[in-house]
CSV table of C-alpha atoms in Angstrom, one decimal:
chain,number,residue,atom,x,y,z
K,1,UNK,CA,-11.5,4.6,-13.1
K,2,UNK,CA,-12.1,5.3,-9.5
K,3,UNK,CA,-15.1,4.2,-6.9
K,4,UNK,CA,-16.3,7.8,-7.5
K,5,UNK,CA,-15.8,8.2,-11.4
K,6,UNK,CA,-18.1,4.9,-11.5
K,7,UNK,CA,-20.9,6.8,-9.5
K,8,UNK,CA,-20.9,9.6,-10.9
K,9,UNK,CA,-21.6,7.7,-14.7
K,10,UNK,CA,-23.9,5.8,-12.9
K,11,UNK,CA,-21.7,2.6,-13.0
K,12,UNK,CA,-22.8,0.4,-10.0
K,13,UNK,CA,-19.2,-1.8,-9.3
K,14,UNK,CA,-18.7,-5.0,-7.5
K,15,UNK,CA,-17.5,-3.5,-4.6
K,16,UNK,CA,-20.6,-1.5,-4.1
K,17,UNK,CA,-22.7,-4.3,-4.0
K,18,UNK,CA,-21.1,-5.8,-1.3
K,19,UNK,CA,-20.7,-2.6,0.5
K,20,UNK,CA,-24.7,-2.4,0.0
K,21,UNK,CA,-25.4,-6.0,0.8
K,22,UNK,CA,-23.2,-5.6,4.4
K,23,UNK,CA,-24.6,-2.1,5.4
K,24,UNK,CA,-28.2,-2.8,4.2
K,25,UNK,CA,-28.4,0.1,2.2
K,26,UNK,CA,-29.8,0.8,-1.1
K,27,UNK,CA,-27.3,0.1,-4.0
K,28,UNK,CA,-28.3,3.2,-6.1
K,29,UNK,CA,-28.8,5.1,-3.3
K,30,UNK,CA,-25.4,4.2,-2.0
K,31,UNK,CA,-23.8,5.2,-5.1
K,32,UNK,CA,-25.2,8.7,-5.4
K,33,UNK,CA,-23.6,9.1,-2.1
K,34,UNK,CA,-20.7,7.9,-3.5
K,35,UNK,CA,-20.7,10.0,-6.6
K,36,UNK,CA,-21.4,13.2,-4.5
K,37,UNK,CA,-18.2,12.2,-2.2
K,38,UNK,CA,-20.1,11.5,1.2
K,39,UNK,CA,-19.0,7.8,1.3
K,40,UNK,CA,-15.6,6.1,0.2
K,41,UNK,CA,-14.8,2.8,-0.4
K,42,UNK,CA,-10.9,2.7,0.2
K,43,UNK,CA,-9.6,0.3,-2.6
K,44,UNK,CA,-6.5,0.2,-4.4
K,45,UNK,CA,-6.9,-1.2,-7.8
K,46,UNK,CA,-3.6,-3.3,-7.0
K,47,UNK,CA,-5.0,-4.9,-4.2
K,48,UNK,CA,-7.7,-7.4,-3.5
K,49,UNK,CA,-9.6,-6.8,-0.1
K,50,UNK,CA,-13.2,-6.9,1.8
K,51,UNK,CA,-14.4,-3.7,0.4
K,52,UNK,CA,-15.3,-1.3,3.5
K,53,UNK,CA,-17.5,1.9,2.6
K,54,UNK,CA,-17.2,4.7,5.3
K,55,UNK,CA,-19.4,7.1,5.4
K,56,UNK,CA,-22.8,8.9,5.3
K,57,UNK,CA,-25.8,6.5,6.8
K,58,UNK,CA,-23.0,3.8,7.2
K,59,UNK,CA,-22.1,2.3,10.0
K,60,UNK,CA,-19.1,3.8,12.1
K,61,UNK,CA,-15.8,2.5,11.3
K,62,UNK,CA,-12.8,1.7,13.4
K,63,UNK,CA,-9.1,1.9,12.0
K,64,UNK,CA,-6.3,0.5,14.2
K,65,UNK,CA,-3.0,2.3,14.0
K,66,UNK,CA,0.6,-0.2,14.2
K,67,UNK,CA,3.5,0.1,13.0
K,68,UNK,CA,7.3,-0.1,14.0
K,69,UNK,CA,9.4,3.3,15.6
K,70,UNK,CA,13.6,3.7,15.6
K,71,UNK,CA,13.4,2.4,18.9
K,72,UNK,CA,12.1,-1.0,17.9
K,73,UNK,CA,11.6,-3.0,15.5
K,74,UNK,CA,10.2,-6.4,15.2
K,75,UNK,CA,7.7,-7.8,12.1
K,76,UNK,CA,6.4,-10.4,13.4
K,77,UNK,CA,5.1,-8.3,16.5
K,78,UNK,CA,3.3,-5.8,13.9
K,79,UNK,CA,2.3,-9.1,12.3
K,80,UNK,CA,0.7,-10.0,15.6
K,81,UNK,CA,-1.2,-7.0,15.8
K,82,UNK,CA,-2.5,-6.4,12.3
K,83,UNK,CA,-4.1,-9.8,12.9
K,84,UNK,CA,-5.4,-9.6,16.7
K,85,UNK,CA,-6.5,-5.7,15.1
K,86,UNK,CA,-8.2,-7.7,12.6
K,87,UNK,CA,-9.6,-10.4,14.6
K,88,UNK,CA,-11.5,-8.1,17.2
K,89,UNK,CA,-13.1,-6.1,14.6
K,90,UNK,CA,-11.1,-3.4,13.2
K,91,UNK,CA,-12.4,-2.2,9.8
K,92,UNK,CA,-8.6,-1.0,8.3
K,93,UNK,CA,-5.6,-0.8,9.4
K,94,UNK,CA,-2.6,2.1,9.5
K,95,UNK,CA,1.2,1.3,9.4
K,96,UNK,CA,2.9,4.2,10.5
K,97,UNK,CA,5.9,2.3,10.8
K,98,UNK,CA,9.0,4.4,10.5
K,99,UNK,CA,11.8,2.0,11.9
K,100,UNK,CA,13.8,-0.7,10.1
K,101,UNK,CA,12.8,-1.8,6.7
K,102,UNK,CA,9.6,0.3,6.4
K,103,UNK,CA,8.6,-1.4,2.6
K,104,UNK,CA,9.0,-5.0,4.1
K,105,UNK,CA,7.1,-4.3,7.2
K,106,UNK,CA,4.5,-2.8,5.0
K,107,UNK,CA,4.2,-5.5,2.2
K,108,UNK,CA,4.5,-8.0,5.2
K,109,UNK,CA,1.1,-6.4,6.6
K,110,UNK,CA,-0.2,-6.5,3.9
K,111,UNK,CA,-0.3,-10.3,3.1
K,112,UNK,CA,-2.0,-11.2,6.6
K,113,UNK,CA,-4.8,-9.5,6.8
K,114,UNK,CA,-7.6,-8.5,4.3
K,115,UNK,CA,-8.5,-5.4,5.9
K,116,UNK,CA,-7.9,-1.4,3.6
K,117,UNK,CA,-4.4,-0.8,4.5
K,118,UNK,CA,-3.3,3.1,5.3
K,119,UNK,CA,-0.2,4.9,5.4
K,120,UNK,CA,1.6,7.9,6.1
K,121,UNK,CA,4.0,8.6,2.8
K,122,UNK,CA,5.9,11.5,4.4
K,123,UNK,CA,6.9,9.4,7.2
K,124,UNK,CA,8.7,7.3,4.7
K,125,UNK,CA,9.9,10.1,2.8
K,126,UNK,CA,11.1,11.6,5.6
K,127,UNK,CA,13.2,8.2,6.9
K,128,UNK,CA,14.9,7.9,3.5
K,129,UNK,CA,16.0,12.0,3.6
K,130,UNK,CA,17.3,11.3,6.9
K,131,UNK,CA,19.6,8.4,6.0
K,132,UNK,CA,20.3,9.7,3.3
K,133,UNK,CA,21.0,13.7,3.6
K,134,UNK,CA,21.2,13.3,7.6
K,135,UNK,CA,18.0,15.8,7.9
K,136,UNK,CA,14.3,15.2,7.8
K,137,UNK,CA,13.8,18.6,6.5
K,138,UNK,CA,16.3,18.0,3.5
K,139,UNK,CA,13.8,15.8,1.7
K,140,UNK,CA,12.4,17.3,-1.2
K,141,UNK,CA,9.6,17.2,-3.8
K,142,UNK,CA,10.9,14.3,-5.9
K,143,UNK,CA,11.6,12.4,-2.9
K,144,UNK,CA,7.5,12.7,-1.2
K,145,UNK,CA,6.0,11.9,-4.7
K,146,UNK,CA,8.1,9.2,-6.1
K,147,UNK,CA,7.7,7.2,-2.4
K,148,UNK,CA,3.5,8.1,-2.7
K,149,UNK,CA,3.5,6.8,-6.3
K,150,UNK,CA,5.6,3.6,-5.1
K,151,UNK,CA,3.2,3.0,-2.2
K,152,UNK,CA,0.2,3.3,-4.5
K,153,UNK,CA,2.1,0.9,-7.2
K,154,UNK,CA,2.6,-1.4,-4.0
K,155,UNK,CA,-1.5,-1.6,-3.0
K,156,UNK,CA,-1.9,1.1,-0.4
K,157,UNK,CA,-5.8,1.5,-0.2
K,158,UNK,CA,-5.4,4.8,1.7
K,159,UNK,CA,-3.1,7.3,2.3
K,160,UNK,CA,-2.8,10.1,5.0
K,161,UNK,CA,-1.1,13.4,3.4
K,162,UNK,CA,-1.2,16.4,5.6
K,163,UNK,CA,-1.6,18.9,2.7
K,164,UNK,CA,-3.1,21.4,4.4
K,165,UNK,CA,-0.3,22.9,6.3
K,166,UNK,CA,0.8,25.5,4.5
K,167,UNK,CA,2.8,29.3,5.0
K,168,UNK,CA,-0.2,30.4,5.3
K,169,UNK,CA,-0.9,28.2,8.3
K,170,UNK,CA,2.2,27.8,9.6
K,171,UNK,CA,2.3,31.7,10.1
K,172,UNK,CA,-1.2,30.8,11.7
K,173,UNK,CA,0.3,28.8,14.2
K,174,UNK,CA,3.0,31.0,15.2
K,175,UNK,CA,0.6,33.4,16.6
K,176,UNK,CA,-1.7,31.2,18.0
K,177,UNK,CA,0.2,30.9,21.5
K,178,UNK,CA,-0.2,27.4,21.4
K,179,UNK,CA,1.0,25.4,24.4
K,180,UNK,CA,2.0,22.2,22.3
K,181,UNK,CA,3.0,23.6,18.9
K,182,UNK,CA,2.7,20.5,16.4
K,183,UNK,CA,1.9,17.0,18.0
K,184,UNK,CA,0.8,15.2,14.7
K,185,UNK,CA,4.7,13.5,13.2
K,186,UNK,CA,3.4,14.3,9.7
K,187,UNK,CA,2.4,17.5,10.0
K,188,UNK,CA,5.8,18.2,12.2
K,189,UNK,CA,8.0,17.3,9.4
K,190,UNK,CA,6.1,19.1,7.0
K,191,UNK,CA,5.8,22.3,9.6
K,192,UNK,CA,9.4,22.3,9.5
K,193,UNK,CA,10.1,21.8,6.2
K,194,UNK,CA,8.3,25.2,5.6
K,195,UNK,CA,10.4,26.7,8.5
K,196,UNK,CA,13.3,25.6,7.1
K,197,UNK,CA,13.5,26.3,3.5
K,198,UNK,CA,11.1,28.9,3.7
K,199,UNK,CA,8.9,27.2,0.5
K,200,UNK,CA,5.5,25.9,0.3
K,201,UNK,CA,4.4,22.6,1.4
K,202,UNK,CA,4.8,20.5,-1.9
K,203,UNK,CA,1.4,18.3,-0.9
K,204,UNK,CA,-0.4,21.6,-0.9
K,205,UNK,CA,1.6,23.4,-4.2
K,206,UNK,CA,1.1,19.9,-6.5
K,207,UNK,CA,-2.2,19.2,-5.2
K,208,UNK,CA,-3.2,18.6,-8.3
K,209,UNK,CA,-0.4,16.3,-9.4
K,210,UNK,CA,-0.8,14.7,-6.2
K,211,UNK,CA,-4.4,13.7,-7.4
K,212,UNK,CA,-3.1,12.3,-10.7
K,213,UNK,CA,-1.0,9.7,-9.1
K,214,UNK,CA,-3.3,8.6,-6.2
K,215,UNK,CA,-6.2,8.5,-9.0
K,216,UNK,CA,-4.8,6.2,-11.3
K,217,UNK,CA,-4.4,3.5,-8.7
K,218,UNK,CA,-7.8,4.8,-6.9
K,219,UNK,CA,-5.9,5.3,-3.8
K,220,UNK,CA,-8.5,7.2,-1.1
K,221,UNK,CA,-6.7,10.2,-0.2
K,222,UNK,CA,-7.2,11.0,3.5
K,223,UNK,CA,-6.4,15.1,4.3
K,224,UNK,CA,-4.4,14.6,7.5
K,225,UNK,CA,-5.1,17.2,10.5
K,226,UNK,CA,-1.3,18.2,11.1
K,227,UNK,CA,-2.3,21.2,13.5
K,228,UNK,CA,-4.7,19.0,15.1
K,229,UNK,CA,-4.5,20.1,18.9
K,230,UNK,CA,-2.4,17.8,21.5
K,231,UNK,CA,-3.9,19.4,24.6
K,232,UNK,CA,-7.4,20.5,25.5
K,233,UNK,CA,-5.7,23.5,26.4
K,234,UNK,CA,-5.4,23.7,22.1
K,235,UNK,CA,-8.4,23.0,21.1
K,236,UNK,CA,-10.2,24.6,18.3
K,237,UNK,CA,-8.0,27.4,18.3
K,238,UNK,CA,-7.2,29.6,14.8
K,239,UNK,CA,-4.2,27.1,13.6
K,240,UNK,CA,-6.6,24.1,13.7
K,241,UNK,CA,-9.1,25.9,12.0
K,242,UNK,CA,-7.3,27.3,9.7
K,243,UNK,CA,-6.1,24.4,8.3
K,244,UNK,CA,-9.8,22.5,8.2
K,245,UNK,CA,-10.4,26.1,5.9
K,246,UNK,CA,-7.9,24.9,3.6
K,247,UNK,CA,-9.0,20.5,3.5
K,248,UNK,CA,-12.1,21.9,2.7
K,249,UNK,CA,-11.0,23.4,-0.4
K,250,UNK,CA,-9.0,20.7,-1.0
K,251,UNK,CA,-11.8,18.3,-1.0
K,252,UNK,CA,-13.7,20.0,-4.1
K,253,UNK,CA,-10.6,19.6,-5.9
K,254,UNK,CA,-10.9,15.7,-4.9
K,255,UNK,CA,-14.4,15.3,-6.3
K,256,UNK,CA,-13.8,17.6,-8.8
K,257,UNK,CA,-11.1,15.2,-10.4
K,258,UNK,CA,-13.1,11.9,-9.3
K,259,UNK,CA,-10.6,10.8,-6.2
K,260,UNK,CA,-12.0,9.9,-3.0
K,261,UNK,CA,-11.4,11.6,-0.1
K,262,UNK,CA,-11.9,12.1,3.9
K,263,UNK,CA,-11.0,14.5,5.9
K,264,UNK,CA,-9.1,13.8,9.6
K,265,UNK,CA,-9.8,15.0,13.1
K,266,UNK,CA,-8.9,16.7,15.8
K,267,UNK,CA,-7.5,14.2,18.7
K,268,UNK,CA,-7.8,16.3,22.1
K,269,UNK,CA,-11.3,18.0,22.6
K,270,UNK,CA,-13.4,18.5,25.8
K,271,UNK,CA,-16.4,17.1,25.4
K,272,UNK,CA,-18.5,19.9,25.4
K,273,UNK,CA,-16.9,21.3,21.9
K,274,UNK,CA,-17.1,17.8,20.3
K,275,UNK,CA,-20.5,18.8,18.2
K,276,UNK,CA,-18.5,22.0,17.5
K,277,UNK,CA,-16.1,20.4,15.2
K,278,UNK,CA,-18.2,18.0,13.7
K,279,UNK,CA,-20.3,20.6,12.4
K,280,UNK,CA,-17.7,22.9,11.4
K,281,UNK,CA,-16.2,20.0,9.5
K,282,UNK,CA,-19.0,18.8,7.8
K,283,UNK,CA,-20.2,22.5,6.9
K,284,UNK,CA,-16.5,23.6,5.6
K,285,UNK,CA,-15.8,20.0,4.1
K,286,UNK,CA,-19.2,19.6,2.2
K,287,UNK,CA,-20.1,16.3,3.9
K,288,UNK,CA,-16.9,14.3,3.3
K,289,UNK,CA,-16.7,11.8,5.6
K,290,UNK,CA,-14.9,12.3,9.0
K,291,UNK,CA,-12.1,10.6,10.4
K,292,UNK,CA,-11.6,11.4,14.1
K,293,UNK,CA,-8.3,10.3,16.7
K,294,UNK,CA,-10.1,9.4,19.7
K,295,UNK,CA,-11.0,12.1,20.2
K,296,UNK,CA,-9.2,12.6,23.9
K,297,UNK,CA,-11.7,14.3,26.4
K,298,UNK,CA,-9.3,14.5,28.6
K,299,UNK,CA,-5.4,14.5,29.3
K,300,UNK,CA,-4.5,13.6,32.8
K,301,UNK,CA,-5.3,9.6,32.5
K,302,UNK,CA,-2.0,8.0,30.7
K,303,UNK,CA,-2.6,4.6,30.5
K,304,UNK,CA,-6.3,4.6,30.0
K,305,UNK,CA,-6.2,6.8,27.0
K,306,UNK,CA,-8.5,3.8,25.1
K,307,UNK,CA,-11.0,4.9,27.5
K,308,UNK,CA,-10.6,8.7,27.1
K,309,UNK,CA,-11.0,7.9,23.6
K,310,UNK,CA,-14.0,6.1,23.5
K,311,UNK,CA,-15.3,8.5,25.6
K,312,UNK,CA,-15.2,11.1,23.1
K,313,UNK,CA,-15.1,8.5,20.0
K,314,UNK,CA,-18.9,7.5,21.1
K,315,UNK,CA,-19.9,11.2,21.2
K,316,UNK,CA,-17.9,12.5,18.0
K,317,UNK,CA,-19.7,9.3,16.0
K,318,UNK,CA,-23.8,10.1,17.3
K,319,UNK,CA,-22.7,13.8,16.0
K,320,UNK,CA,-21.7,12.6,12.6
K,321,UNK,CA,-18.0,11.5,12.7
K,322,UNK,CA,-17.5,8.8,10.4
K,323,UNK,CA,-14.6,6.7,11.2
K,324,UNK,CA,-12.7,6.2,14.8
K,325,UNK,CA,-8.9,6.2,15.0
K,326,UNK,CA,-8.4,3.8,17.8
K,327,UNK,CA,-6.5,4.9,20.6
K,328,UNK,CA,-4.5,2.1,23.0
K,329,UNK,CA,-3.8,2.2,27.0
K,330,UNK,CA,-0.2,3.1,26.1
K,331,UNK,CA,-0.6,6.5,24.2
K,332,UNK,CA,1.8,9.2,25.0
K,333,UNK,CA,3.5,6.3,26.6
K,334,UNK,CA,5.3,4.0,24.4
K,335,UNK,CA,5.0,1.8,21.2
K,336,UNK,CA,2.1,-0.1,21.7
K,337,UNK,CA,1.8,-4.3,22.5
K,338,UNK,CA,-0.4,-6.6,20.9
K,339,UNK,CA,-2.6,-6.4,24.4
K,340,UNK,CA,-2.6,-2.5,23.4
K,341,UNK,CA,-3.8,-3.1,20.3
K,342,UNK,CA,-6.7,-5.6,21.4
K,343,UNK,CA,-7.3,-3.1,24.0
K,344,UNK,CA,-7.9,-0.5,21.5
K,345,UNK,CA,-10.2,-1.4,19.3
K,346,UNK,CA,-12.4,-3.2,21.5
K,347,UNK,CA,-13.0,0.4,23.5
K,348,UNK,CA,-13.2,2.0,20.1
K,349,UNK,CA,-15.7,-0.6,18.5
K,350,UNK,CA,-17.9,-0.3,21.7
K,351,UNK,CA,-17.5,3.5,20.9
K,352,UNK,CA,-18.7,3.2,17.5
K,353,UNK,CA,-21.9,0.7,18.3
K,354,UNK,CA,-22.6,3.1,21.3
K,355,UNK,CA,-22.7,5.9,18.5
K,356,UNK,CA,-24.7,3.8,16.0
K,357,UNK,CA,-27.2,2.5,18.7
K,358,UNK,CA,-28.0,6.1,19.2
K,359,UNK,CA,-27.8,7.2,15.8
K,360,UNK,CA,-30.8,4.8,15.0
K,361,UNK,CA,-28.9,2.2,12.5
K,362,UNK,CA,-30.8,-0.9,11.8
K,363,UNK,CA,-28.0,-3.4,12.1
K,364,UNK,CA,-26.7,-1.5,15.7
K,365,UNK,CA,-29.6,-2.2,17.1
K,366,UNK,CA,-30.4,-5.9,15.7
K,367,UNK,CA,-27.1,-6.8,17.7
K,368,UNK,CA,-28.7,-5.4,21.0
K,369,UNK,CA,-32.2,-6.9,20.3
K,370,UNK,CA,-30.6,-10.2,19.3
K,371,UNK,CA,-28.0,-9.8,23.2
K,372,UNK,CA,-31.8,-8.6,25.2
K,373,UNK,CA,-33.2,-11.8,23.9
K,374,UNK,CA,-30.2,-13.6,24.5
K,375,UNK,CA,-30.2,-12.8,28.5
K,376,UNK,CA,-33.6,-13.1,28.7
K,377,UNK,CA,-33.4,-17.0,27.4
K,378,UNK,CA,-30.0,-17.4,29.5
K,379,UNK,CA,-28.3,-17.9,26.5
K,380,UNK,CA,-25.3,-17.9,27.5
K,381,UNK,CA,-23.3,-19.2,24.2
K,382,UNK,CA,-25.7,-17.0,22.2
K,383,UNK,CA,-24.1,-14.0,24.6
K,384,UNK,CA,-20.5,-15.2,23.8
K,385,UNK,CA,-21.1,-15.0,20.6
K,386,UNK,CA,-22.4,-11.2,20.3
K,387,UNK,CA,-19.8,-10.2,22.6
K,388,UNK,CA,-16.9,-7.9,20.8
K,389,UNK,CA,-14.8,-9.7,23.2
K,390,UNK,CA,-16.2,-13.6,23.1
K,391,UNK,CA,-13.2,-15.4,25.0
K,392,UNK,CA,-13.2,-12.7,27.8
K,393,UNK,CA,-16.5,-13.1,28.3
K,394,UNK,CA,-17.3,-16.7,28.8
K,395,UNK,CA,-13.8,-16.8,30.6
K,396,UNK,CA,-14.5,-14.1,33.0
K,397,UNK,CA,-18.2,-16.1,34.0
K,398,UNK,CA,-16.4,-19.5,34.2
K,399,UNK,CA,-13.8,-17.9,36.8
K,400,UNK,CA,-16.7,-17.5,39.5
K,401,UNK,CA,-19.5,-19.8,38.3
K,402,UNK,CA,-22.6,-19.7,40.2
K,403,UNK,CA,-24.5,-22.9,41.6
K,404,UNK,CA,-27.6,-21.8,39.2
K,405,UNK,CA,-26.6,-22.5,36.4
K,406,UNK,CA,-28.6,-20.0,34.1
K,407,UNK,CA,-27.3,-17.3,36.4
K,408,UNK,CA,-23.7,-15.8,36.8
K,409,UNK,CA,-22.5,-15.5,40.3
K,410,UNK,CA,-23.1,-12.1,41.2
K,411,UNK,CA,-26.9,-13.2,41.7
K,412,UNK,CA,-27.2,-17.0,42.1
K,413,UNK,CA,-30.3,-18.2,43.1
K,414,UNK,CA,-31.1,-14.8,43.7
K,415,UNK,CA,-31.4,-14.1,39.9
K,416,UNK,CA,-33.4,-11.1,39.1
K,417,UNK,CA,-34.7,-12.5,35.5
K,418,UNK,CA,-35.4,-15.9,37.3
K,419,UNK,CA,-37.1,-15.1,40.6
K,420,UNK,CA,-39.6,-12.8,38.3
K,421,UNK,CA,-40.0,-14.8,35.3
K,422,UNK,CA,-41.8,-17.8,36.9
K,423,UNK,CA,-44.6,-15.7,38.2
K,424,UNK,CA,-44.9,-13.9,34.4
K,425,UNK,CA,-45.6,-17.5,33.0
């Protein structure tokens, strides 16, 4: 049985207990959520991690995307960044690898960190059509679900499946004037499969068979946003929209058959229309949790798209988004380094406590009460130790250290806290 088959007969599992016990939330309560599809825990029955719940009154989650390309491939470098990704506070992790020996790399992953593990299937699926039949597009329906059922068999605890592009919405996007087309590499091959052979999307026509396979190993399915927009100039146009129709009928098929399920996000949004789409999410997707790229507020800084991201990852998680896909310095750019990845998910995680401060969560703001009192004792190994980023903390105050030595440098003697302090006494 799955997470939400438990819930719904009222079945309070292991990993709900701990998911309680680390978000300080009620157990039953957190299980009705649960049961009506508002939170996930992404588990796979064949695989033994820290349970993670994302969702309603949770805190917000970060996922860090790796993974290898055709133009490199090294395992022990995406071994390097699962475990820096882990180490500076990523909740899960994606492998979108699809260079070299993509099930390796994968089960490789998966041994060195204990963090939900997500994937892409059609990227595999896609690889092995390629190699084989010299085409992308000449994979076909066997192909997708045997390599989802062999992923799911192998531990994957979530899988992206971009089963809302369909005719339908293909024809959408031809007359949506687009500047970009298709940016998202799941949705492209799946775009122009449809192009191609001029047949459905087979993640949309076997829904439910699809559900069958991903709900026997509980696998968290995770409707992937293939006409997400790549520009601001695209954003929440008619193809996007039409698709986020469509995941939202897809999602009451989820609960209806007792698999878990979030919906993704759009990735390039001006700031202004980021409360736009979380509400038109959460209104056509009945509450299932949101899982947002970035989002991107803006496109002209390459290199500093971490930023950009947590920018609009700060604003997209006070309005409700659930879960923030890290974005590194090098998007758009190149395959990211394990700097990138570090890089990444510290912006994102300061996105998400930024989002949780404001959203009133209890834990958020015990951090920041806990770092106030911290600076106001001159604690400064207390202040290390709250810091997302310990090491370049206490490194950066050693660099320039100040005479005083409950003060950094910038001040000295002249210390704000301390010149007042002694006259509060």
């Amino acid at each position: 049985m799955t997470q939400m088959d438990d819930a719904k007969k009222g079945i309070i599992t292991e990993e709900m207990k701990i998911v309680s016990e680390k978000e300080r939330i009620d157990v039953e309560k957190l299980k009705k959520l649960i049961a009506k599809g508002y939170v996930v825990i992404p588990k796979n029955v064949n695989r033994d991690t820290e349970p993670v719940g994302i969702g309603k009154y949770l805190r917000t989650k970060v996922n860090a995307n790796i993974g290898t390309s055709p133009d490199f491939v090294d395992i022990d470098l995406e071994i390097k960044k699962a475990k820096v990704a882990e180490k500076y506070g990523a909740d899960t992790i994606m492998d979108l690898s699809t260079g070299g020996n993509l099930e390796e790399i994968r089960k490789a992953i998966m041994n060195v960190v204990n963090l939900p593990i997500g994937t892409v299937p059609i990227y595999e699926a896609g690889k092995i059509a390629r190699e084989k039949y010299g085409r992308v597009v000449d994979m076909d329906e066997d192909l997708i679900f045997n390599v989802i059922e062999k992923q799911a068999k192998e531990g994957v605890d979530f899988m992206t499946l971009h089963c809302g592009i369909t005719k339908q919405s293909v024809e959408r996007l031809k007359k949506s004037g687009r500047v970009l087309g298709v940016v998202s590499r799941g949705g492209a091959f799946l775009t122009a499969y449809i192009l191609y052979h001029n047949k459905e999307n087979p993640l949309y026509k076997n829904f439910d068979y699809l559900l069958e396979i991903l709900k026997e190993y509980d696998v968290t399915i995770s409707l992937g946003d293939g006409m997400r927009p790549g520009c601001l100039l695209d954003n929440t146009d008619r193809a996007q929209i039409e698709e986020l129709i469509i995941l939202g009928e897809l999602v009451e098929k989820c609960r209806e058959k007792g698999v878990q399920c979030m919906v993704e996000g759009p990735g390039h949004i001006p700031l202004n229309y980021i409360e736009t789409n979380i509400k038109l999410q959460k209104s056509l997707c009945k509450n299932a949790p949101f899982y947002v790229l970035g989002p991107v507020v803006t496109d002209i800084a390459p290199g500093y798209d971490h930023i950009t991201a947590a920018i609009g990852g700060a604003l997209a998680g006070y309005y409700g988004a659930d879960f923030l896909c890290y974005v590194t310095p090098s998007e758009h750019l190149r395959l990211p380094t394990v700097e990138d990845v570090k890089e990444g998910v510290i912006a994102t995680k300061i996105a998400a406590q930024a989002a949780d401060v404001a959203k009133g969560n209890k834990l958020a703001w015990e951090k920041e009460k806990e770092m106030a009192y911290a600076r106001k004792n001159h604690d400064w190994k207390k202040q290390y130790e709250l810091a997302i980023d310990k090491e370049k903390a206490k490194k950066m105050r050693e660099e320039i250290p100040s005479k005083e030595k409950r003060a950094c440098s910038i001040c000295g003697d002249y210390c704000a806290l301390l010149m007042v302090e002694k006259f509060l006494r």
